Coordinates of C-alpha atoms and ligand atoms in Angstrom, one line a residue:
M453 CA 0.0 0.0 0.0
K454 CA 1.3 3.4 -1.0
I455 CA 1.3 6.6 1.2
G456 CA -1.4 9.0 0.2
K457 CA -4.4 10.8 1.6
N458 CA -6.3 9.0 4.4
K459 CA -3.4 6.5 5.0
V460 CA -2.0 5.9 8.4
V461 CA 1.7 5.9 8.2
T462 CA 4.1 4.5 10.8
M463 CA 7.7 5.7 10.3
T464 CA 11.0 6.5 11.9
Y465 CA 12.7 9.7 11.1
T466 CA 15.6 11.9 12.0
L467 CA 15.3 15.7 11.6
R468 CA 18.4 17.7 11.1
L469 CA 19.1 21.3 10.5
H470 CA 20.1 22.3 6.9
D471 CA 21.3 19.0 5.3
E472 CA 22.2 15.4 5.9
R473 CA 25.2 16.3 7.9
G474 CA 23.4 19.0 10.0
E475 CA 22.7 19.0 13.7
V476 CA 20.1 16.5 14.8
V477 CA 17.0 18.3 16.2
Q478 CA 14.8 15.2 16.6
K479 CA 15.1 11.5 16.3
V480 CA 12.2 9.1 16.3
D481 CA 13.2 5.4 16.3
E482 CA 11.4 2.0 16.0
K483 CA 10.7 1.8 19.7
R484 CA 8.4 4.9 19.6
P485 CA 7.8 5.4 15.9
F486 CA 5.9 8.4 14.4
V487 CA 2.3 7.3 13.5
Q488 CA 0.2 9.9 11.6
L489 CA -2.8 10.2 9.4
F490 CA -1.8 11.7 6.1
G491 CA -3.9 14.2 4.3
A492 CA -5.5 15.6 7.5
G493 CA -3.7 18.9 7.4
T494 CA -1.7 18.3 10.5
L495 CA 1.6 17.8 8.8
L496 CA 3.7 20.2 6.6
P497 CA 2.2 19.8 3.1
T498 CA 5.8 19.6 1.7
F499 CA 6.6 16.8 4.2
E500 CA 3.6 14.8 2.9
E501 CA 4.5 15.5 -0.7
N502 CA 8.0 14.1 -0.3
L503 CA 6.7 10.8 1.2
D504 CA 3.7 10.4 -1.2
G505 CA 3.7 7.1 -3.0
L506 CA 6.3 5.4 -0.7
E507 CA 5.6 1.9 0.7
K508 CA 6.5 -0.2 3.8
G509 CA 10.2 -0.8 3.7
D510 CA 11.1 2.3 1.7
T511 CA 13.6 4.8 3.0
F512 CA 13.7 8.5 2.4
G513 CA 15.9 11.6 2.7
F514 CA 14.9 15.0 1.6
Q515 CA 15.6 18.7 2.3
L516 CA 13.0 21.4 2.9
M517 CA 14.1 24.9 2.5
A518 CA 12.8 27.3 5.3
E519 CA 10.2 28.7 3.0
Q520 CA 8.8 25.2 2.3
A521 CA 9.0 24.3 6.0
Y522 CA 8.1 26.6 8.9
G523 CA 8.7 29.9 7.0
N524 CA 10.9 32.8 8.0
P525 CA 10.6 34.4 11.3
S526 CA 8.2 37.4 11.2
D527 CA 8.1 40.5 13.5
E528 CA 4.3 40.1 13.5
A529 CA 4.7 36.9 15.5
I530 CA 6.4 38.9 18.3
I531 CA 3.7 40.2 20.5
E532 CA 3.5 42.3 23.7
L533 CA 0.9 40.9 26.1
E534 CA -0.5 42.3 29.3
K535 CA 1.3 40.9 32.3
S536 CA -2.0 40.1 34.0
I537 CA -2.6 37.3 31.5
F538 CA 0.2 35.4 33.1
E539 CA -0.7 36.1 36.7
I540 CA -2.2 33.6 39.0
D541 CA -3.6 35.3 42.2
G542 CA -1.8 38.5 41.1
Q543 CA 1.6 36.7 40.9
I544 CA 3.7 35.5 37.9
D545 CA 5.2 32.0 38.4
T546 CA 8.8 33.0 37.6
D547 CA 9.7 29.3 37.1
M548 CA 7.3 29.1 34.3
V549 CA 7.4 32.6 32.9
A550 CA 11.0 33.7 32.5
E551 CA 13.1 35.0 29.7
G552 CA 13.9 32.2 27.3
K553 CA 11.2 29.9 28.5
M554 CA 8.6 28.3 26.3
V555 CA 5.0 28.9 27.4
T556 CA 2.0 27.1 26.0
M557 CA -0.9 29.5 25.4
Q558 CA -4.1 29.5 23.4
D559 CA -4.7 31.1 20.0
Q560 CA -8.0 32.8 19.2
H561 CA -9.5 29.4 18.2
G562 CA -8.5 27.9 21.5
N563 CA -5.7 25.8 20.0
P564 CA -2.5 25.5 21.9
I565 CA 0.3 27.6 20.7
D566 CA 3.9 27.7 22.0
G567 CA 5.6 31.0 22.5
K568 CA 9.0 32.0 23.8
V569 CA 9.3 34.6 26.5
I570 CA 11.6 37.4 25.1
A571 CA 11.3 39.9 27.9
I572 CA 9.3 40.7 31.0
K573 CA 8.5 44.3 31.5
E574 CA 6.8 46.3 34.2
D575 CA 3.3 45.7 32.9
S576 CA 3.8 43.4 30.0
V577 CA 5.5 40.3 28.6
I578 CA 7.0 40.2 25.1
M579 CA 6.4 36.8 23.5
D580 CA 7.8 35.3 20.3
F581 CA 5.3 33.0 18.6
N582 CA 7.5 32.2 15.7
H583 CA 7.9 28.5 15.2
P584 CA 11.2 27.4 16.8
L585 CA 12.3 26.1 13.4
A586 CA 11.3 29.2 11.5
G587 CA 14.1 30.4 9.3
E588 CA 15.8 26.9 9.3
D589 CA 16.3 24.7 6.3
L590 CA 15.5 21.1 7.4
Y591 CA 16.6 17.7 6.4
F592 CA 14.4 14.6 7.1
S593 CA 15.6 11.0 6.7
G594 CA 14.0 7.7 7.8
S595 CA 12.1 4.7 6.9
I596 CA 8.5 3.6 6.4
L597 CA 7.5 0.9 8.8
D598 CA 3.9 0.5 7.9
V599 CA 1.1 2.0 5.7
R600 CA -2.5 1.2 6.4
E601 CA -6.0 2.5 5.4
A602 CA -7.5 4.9 7.9
S603 CA -10.9 4.0 9.3
T604 CA -13.9 6.2 8.4
E605 CA -13.9 7.4 12.0
E606 CA -10.3 8.3 12.0
V607 CA -10.8 10.3 8.8
S608 CA -13.7 12.1 10.2
H609 CA -11.8 13.0 13.4
G610 CA -8.6 13.9 11.5
H611 CA -6.4 11.8 13.8
I612 CA -5.6 8.1 14.4
H613 CA -7.2 5.8 16.9
G614 CA -6.2 2.4 18.1
P615 CA -3.1 1.1 20.0
E616 CA -0.7 3.6 18.5
G617 CA -3.1 6.5 18.9
H618 CA -4.8 8.2 21.7
H619 CA -8.2 7.3 23.3
H620 CA -10.2 10.3 24.0
H621 CA -13.8 8.9 23.7
Ligands
ZN1450 ZN1 -10.9 10.7 17.8

C-alpha cells in the first residue's frame, strides 16, 4: 500500500538542520515510531508530498528549505501581552514565565500555541510566537515501517485511533 491521503503511516525519522550532515533536532526510532494520518492537514504539506507514494520498507531523505518548512521568522509573531494574562492570584510564576522559557498559550481558536518569553517588563510580557524552526532549512531522513488504510472514524476525526493512537472517547 502506498502513502497518500487518508493513509495511516508508521515511520522512523531523523530531523536535522540544513542538510544530511546537520545538527540532529529530533530522532524518532522504532521503539516509539511516528504514527500519523496523512492528508489531514496536521503535517507540513511539503513533508507529505515528499513521502507520497512510498511503501512499507522504503527509506527517504529530503531537504525542505525554510520557505517550504516553517517559513521565515516574522516580526508580527512577536507580541506584547498584558502581564495580567500570566498572573495567578496576582503573581507571575517565575519558574514558568521567565526570559527564554517556552510557554503554551491558546490562540483565538482555543488551539495550543507555544511562545518563547523574550522579555518581562513592568506591565507586559514580550512573547515570540514564531515556530522554533522558522528560518531553518530542514533535512528529514528515515524509513517507512507500515502503511494502512485509515478507518472512516479516523478520517472524520482527523487523527488516528487504536493502540498507537490516543483514546479520548
Ligand atoms: Zn478521535
